[in-house]
Structures are given as C-alpha cells and as structure tokens.
PDB file of C-alpha atoms in Angstrom:
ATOM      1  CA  UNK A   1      15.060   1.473 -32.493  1.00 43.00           C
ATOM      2  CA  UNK A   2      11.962   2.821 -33.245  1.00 45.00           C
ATOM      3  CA  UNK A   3      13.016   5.953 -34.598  1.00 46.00           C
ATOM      4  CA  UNK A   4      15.876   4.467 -37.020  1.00 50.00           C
ATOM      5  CA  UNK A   5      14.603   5.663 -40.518  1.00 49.00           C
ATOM      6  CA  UNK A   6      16.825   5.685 -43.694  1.00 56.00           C
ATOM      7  CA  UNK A   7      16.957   8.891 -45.936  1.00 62.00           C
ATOM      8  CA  UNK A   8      15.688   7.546 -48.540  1.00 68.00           C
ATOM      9  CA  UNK A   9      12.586   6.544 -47.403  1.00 74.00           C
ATOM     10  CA  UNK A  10       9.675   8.313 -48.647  1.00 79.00           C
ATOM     11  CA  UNK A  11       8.649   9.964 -45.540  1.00 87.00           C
ATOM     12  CA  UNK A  12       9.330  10.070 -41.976  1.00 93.00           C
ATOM     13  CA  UNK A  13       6.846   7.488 -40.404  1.00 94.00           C
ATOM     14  CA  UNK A  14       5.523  10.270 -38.125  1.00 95.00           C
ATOM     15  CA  UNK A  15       4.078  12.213 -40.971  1.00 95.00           C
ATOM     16  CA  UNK A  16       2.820   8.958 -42.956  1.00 96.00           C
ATOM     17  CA  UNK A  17       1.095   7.965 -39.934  1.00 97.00           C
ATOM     18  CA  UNK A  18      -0.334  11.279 -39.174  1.00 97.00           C
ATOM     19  CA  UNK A  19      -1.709  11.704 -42.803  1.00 97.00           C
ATOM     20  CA  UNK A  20      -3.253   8.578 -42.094  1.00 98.00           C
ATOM     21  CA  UNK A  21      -4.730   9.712 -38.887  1.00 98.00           C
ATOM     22  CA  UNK A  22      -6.435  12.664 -40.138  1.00 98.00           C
ATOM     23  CA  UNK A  23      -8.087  10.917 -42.952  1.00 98.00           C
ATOM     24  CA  UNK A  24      -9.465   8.698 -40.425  1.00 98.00           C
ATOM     25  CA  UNK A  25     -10.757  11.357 -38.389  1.00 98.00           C
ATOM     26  CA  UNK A  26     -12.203  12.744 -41.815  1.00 98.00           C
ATOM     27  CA  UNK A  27     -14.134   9.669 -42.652  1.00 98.00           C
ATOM     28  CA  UNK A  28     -15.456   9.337 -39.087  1.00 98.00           C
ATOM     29  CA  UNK A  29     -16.986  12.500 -39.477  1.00 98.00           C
ATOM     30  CA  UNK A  30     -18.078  11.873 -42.705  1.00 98.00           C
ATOM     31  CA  UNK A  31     -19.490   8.658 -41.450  1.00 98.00           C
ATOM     32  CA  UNK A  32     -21.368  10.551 -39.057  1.00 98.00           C
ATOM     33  CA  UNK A  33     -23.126  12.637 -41.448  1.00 98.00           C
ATOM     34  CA  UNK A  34     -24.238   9.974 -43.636  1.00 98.00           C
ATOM     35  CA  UNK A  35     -25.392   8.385 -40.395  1.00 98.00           C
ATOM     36  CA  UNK A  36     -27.727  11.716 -39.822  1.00 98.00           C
ATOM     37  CA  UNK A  37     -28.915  11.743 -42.972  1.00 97.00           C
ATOM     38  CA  UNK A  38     -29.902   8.468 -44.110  1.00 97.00           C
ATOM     39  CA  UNK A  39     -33.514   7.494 -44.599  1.00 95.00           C
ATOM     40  CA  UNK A  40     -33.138   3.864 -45.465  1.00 96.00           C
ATOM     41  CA  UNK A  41     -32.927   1.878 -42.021  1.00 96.00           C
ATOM     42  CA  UNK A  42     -30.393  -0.767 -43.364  1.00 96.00           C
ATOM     43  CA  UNK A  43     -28.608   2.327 -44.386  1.00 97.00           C
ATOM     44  CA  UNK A  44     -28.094   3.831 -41.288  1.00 97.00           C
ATOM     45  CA  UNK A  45     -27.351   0.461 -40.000  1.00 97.00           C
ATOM     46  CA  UNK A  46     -24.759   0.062 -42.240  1.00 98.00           C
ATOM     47  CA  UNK A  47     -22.998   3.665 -41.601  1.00 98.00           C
ATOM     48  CA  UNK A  48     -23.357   3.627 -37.970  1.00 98.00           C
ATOM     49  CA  UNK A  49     -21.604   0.411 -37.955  1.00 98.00           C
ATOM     50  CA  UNK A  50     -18.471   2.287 -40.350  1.00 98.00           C
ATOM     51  CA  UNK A  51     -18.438   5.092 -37.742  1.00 98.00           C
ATOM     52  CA  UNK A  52     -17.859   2.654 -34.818  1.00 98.00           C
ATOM     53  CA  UNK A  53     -15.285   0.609 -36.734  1.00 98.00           C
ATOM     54  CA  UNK A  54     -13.499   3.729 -37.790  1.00 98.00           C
ATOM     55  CA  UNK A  55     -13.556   5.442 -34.428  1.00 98.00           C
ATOM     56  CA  UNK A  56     -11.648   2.449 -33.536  1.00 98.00           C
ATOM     57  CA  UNK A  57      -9.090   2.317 -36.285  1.00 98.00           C
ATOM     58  CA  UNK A  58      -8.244   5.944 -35.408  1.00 98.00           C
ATOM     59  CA  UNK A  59      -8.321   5.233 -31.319  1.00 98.00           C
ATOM     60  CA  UNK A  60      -5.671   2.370 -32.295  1.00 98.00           C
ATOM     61  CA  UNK A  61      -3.613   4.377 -34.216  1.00 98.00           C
ATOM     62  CA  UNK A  62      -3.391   7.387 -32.251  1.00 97.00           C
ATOM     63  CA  UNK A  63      -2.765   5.206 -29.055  1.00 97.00           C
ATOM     64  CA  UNK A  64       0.167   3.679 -31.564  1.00 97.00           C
ATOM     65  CA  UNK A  65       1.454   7.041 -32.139  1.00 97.00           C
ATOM     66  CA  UNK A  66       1.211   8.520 -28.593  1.00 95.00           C
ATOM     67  CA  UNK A  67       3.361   5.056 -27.683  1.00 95.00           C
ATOM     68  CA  UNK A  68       6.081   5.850 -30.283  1.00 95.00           C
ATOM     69  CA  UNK A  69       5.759   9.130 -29.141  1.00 93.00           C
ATOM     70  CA  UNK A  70       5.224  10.353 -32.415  1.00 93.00           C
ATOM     71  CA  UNK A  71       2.325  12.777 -30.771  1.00 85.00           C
ATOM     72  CA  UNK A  72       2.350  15.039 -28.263  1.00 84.00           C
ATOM     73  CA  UNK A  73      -1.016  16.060 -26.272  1.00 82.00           C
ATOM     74  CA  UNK A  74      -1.812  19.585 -25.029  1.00 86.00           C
ATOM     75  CA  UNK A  75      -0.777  20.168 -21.642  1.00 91.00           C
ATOM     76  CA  UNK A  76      -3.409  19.594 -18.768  1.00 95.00           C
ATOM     77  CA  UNK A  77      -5.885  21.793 -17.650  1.00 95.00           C
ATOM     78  CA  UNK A  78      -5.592  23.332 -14.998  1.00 97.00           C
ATOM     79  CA  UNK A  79      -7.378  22.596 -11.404  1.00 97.00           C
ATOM     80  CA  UNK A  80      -8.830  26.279 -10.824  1.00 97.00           C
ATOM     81  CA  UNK A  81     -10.039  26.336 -14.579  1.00 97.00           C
ATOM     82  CA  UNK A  82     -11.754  22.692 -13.755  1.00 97.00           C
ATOM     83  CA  UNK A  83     -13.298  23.938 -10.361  1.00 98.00           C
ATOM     84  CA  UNK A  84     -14.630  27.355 -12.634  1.00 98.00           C
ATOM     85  CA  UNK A  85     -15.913  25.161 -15.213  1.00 98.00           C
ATOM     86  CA  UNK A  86     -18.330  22.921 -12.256  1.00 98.00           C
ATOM     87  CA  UNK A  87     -19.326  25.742 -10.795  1.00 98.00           C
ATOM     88  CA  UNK A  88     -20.808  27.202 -14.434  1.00 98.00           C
ATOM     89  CA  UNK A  89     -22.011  23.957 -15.108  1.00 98.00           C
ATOM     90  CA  UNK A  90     -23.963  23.652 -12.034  1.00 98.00           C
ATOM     91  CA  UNK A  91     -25.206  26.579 -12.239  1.00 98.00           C
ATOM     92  CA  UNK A  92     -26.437  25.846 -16.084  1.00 98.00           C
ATOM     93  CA  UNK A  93     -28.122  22.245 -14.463  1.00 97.00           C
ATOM     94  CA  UNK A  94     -29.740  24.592 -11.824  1.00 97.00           C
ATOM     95  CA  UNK A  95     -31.413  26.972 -14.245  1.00 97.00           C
ATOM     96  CA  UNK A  96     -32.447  24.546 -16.825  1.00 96.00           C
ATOM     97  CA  UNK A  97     -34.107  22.319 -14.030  1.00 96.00           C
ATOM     98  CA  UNK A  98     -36.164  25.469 -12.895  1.00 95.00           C
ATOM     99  CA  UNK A  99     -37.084  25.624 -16.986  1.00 94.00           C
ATOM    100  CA  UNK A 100     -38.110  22.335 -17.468  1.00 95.00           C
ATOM    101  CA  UNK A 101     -40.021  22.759 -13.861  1.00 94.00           C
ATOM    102  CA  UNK A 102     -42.206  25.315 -14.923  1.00 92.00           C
ATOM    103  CA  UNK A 103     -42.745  24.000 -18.008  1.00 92.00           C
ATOM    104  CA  UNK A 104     -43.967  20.794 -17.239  1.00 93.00           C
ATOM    105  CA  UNK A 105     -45.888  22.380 -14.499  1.00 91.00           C
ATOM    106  CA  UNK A 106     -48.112  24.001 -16.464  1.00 87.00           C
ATOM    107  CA  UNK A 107     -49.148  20.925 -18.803  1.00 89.00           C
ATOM    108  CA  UNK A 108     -49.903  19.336 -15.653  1.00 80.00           C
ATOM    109  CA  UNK A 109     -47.150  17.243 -14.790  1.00 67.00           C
ATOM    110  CA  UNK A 110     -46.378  18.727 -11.022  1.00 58.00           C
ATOM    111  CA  UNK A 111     -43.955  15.892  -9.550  1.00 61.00           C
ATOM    112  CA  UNK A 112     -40.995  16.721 -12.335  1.00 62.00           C
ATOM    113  CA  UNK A 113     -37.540  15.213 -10.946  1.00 65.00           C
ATOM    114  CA  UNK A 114     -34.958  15.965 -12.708  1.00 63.00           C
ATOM    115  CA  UNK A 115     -32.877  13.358 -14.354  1.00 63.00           C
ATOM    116  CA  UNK A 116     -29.680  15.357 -14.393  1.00 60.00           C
ATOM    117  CA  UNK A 117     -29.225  16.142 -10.913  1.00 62.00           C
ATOM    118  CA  UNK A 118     -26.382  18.303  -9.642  1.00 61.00           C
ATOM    119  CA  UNK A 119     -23.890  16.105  -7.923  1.00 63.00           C
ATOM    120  CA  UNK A 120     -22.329  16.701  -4.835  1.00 64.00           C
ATOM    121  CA  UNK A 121     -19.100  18.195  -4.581  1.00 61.00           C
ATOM    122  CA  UNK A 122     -16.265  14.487  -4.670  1.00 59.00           C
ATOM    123  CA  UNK A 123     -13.480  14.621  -2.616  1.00 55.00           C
ATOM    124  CA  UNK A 124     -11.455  16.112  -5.100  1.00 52.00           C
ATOM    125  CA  UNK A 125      -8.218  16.604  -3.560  1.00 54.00           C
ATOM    126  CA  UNK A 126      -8.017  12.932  -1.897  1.00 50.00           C
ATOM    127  CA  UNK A 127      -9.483  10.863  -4.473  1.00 49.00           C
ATOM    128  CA  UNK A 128      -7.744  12.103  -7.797  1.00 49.00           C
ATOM    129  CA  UNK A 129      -5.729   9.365  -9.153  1.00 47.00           C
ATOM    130  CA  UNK A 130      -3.663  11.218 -11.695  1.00 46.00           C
ATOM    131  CA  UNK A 131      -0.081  12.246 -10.981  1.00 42.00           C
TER     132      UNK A 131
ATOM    133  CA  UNK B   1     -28.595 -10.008 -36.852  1.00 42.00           C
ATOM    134  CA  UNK B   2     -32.859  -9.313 -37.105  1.00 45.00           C
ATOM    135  CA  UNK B   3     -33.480  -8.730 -40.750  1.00 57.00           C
ATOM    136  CA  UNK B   4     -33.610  -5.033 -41.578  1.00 68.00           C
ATOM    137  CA  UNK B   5     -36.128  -2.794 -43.465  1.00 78.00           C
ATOM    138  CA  UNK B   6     -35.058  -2.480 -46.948  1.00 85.00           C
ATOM    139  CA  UNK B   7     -35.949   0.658 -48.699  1.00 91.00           C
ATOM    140  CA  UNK B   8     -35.128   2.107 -52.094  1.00 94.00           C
ATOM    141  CA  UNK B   9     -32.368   4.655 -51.447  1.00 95.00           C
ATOM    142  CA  UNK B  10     -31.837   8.097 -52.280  1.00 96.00           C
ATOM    143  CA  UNK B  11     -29.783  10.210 -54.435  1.00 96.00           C
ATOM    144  CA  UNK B  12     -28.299  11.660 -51.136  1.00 97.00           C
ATOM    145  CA  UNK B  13     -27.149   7.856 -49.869  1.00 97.00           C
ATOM    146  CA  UNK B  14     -26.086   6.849 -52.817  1.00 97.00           C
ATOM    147  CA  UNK B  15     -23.051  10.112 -52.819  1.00 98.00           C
ATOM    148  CA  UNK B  16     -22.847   8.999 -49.626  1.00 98.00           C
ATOM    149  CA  UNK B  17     -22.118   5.279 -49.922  1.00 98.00           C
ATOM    150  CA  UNK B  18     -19.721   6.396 -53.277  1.00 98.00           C
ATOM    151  CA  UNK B  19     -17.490   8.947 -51.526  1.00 98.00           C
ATOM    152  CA  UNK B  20     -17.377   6.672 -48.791  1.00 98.00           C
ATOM    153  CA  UNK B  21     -16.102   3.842 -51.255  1.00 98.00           C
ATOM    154  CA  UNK B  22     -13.216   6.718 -52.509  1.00 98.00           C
ATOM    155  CA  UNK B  23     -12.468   7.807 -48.415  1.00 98.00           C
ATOM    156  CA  UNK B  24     -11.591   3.487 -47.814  1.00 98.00           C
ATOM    157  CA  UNK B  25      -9.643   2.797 -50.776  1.00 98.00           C
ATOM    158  CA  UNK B  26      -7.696   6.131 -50.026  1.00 97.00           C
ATOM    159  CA  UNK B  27      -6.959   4.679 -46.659  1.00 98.00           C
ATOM    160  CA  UNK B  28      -5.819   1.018 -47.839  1.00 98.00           C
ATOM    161  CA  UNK B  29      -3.425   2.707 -50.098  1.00 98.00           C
ATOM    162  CA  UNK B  30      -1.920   4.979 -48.040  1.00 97.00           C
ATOM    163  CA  UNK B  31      -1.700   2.099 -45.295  1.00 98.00           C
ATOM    164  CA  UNK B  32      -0.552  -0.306 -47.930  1.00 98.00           C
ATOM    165  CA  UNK B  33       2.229   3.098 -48.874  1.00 96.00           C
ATOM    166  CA  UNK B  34       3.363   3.285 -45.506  1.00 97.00           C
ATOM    167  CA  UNK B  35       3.461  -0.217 -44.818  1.00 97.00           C
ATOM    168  CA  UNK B  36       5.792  -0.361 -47.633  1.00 96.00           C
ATOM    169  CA  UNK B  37       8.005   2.356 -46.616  1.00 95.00           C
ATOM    170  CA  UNK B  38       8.560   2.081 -42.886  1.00 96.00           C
ATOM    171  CA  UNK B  39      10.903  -0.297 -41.266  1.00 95.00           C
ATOM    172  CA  UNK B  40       9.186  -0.660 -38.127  1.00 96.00           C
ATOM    173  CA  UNK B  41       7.357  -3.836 -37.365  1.00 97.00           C
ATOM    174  CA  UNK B  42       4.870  -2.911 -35.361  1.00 97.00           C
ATOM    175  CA  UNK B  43       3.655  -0.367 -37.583  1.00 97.00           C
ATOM    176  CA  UNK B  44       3.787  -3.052 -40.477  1.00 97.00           C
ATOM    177  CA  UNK B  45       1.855  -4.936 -38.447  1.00 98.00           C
ATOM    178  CA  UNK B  46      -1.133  -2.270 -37.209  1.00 98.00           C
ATOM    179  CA  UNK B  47      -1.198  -0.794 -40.861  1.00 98.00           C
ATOM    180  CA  UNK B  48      -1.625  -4.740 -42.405  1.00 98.00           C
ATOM    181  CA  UNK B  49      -4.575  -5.244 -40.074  1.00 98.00           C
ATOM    182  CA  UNK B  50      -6.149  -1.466 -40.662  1.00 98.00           C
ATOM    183  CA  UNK B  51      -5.990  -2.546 -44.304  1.00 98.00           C
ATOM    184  CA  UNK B  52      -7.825  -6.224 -43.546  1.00 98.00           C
ATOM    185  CA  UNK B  53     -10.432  -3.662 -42.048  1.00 98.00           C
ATOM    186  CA  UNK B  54     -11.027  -1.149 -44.457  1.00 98.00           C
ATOM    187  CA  UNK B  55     -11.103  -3.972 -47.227  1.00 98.00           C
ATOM    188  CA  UNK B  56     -14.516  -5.343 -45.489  1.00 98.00           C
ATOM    189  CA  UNK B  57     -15.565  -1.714 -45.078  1.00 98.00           C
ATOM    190  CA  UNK B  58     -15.618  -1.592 -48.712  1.00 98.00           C
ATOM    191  CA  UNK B  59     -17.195  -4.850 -49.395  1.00 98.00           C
ATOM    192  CA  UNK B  60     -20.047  -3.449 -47.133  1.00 98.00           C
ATOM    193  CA  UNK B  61     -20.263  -0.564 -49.148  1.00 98.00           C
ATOM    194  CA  UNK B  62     -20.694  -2.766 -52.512  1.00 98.00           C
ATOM    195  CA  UNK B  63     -22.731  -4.923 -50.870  1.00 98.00           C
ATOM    196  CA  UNK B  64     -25.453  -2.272 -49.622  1.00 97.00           C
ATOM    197  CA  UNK B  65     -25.408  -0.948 -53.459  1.00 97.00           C
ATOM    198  CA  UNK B  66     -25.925  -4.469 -54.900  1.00 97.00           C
ATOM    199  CA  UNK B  67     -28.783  -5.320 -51.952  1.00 96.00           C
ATOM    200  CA  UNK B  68     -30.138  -1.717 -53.067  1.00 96.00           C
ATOM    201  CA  UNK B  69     -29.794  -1.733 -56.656  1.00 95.00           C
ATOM    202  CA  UNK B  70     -33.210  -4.456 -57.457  1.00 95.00           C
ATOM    203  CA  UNK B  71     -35.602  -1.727 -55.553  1.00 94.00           C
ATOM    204  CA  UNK B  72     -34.432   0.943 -57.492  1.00 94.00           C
ATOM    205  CA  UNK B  73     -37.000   2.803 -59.709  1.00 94.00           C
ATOM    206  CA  UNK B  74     -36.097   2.834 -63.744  1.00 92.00           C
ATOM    207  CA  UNK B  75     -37.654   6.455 -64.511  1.00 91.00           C
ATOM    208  CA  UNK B  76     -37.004   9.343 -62.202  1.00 88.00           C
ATOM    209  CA  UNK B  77     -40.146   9.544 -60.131  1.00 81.00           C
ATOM    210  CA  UNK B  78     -41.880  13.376 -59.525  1.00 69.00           C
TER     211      UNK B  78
END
C-alpha cells in the first residue's frame, strides 16, 4: 500500500524523501557551524536551538523512511572487530591517564583521579539484548 | 526564557542567519513538492508538520535580524 506510486508522479517518494533528508543533514551541519562561530550570545542561542530542532526533523524522517523501508542501514559490525576496538580504546584511556598524571603532578596537583576510568569488562555474551 | 545579551552582530552572522533563511525555505518547498506529489498519507502528514516547523525556523531567523538591526552601526567601523 505503501509502495503504490503512479507513473506520472514526479518522483518516486523514496528519492523525494531522501533529497529531503540530505538537505536536512546539510543544514544541521551548517547549523553547527554558525553555532561555533557566533559571537553574539542571543545568536548562538538562537542557532543552537535550529540545530536541535533540525536534528530532530531529520531523526523523524529517517526513522519514517527506515519504517517504509525506503532505507537500508549498513550491516552490523562485527563482535571480534567490537572486542578489537575496546581493547585499543582501553589502552588509549590507559596512556592518556598516565599523561594527564604526570602532568598534573608536576604543577602540584598529586591526588589526580581520573574521570574517564576504564570500565570493567560487562558480561558481554549474557547480557546483549540484540538478536 | 532569562533575557539574553544582545550584541551588535557581525558580518560573519549575518551570512550566516541569510543562508540559513535560503537552507529553510528550500526545505518547505521541497516538503510542500513532495507533499503534493506522493499519495501516501503518512508522508502527507510528517512533511505538513516538517513544514509548520521550518516556517517558525524562519520567523526566528527574521526575528533575530529585526531584534539585531537597531544596534547596528551606520558607518563601517575600523
């Protein structure tokens, strides 16, 4: 029902809706720079507020699409690359945290925790919820 | 809302706030377009309210120019 389009019509709903979509995602990042680089406060008021509302619009409409599926995700990653990715990542937290250590060690400041701890390994293979 | 700091703004916001005005009224028409040509309600419907949206987003953007435009200097200023 969905998918019942004439030939006449102008386009094919997917592609008006995805033209749509990616001048959303334009003007978000657009947005965004304004955002950066405004001076006036009410300014950046102002465009941080059009950011939020049109990260929204474009949420709704790809969630609209992905319904009709008119838009196809890529496929999942997979576990092992996850499992490579934590370890790197831990590894990065573990070696910044020795930086930031000795740096604040030497203006004095010896009882340094770190905010970004490394996290314990979850119970990854009984918790997951996905199928 | 507290009442926010008004300055005078610069060339750089004003582009801003004037492409930004040409991005919104891009997107109403296209909605408005595709609203037109599809036959499916429910996208009538989502691209109706996107354009309700993007209609205040350009009053906003009028708005900040008109709030703006009194503390703007007459003579460019070194």
């Amino acid at each position: 029902m969905n998918m019942t389009q004439n030939n006449s019509a102008f386009m094919q709903d997917e592609d008006l809706l995805y033209t749509i979509l990616a001048d959303l995602k334009r003007t978000v990042r657009e947005y965004t720079t304004a955002t950066t680089e405004s001076s006036c406060p009410s300014i950046r008021q102002l465009f941080t507020q059009l950011t939020n509302e049109t990260l929204t619009m474009q949420g709704e409409l790809f969630n609209l699409m992905k319904q009709l599926n008119m838009y196809s995700t890529s496929s999942s990653a997979l576990r092992q690359d996850i499992d490579k990715q934590i370890q790197d990542a831990k590894n990065t937290m573990q070696k910044t945290n020795q930086f930031v250590s000795q740096k604040l060690s030497s203006i004095g400041n010896g009882s340094y925790n770190p905010s970004f701890h490394i996290p314990e390994q979850p119970n990854i293979h009984q918790n997951h919820t996905l199928n | 809302m507290q009442s926010m700091q008004m300055q005078a703004i610069t060339g750089k916001e004003l582009e801003y706030i004037v492409d930004s005005i040409s991005n919104e009224d891009l997107l109403i028409k296209q909605c408005a377009a595709s609203a037109a040509t599809t036959q499916n309600v429910q996208i009538q419907q989502a691209l109706q309210k996107y354009i309700h949206t993007l209609d205040q987003h350009l009053n906003m953007l009028t708005q900040a120019m008109q709030q703006h435009q009194p503390l703007a200097p007459a003579q460019p200023q070194q």
